[in-house]
Phi, psi and omega in degrees: 000128175285170176291331177301309183292322173302318182293314183300327183287313182303316181296311181300317178289332177295310180297336178283321187284333178286319189280122167287151176271169183304326180300316184292328177291330175282322174298303183311317177296310173296332184285313185285335164300309188230012174086182195292315180324290177313327178294307189297317174306312181301317167312297190291328179301308186282331168298315178300320182284332165300315182290326185292312180297329179280332178290324186285330176279336178280358176287000000 
């Protein structure tokens, strides 16, 4: 693998780590507007939805 490809990979990986995904923004918004309890419920809801999605794709 050449040095240019490694550089592109590092830049892309860093961008993916820095930019929050929509679920994180949703959880942060719920937590800030409605408190910690709503944020925790949102975390469990997002996690449960991801689990359901992955289990349906595995069939």
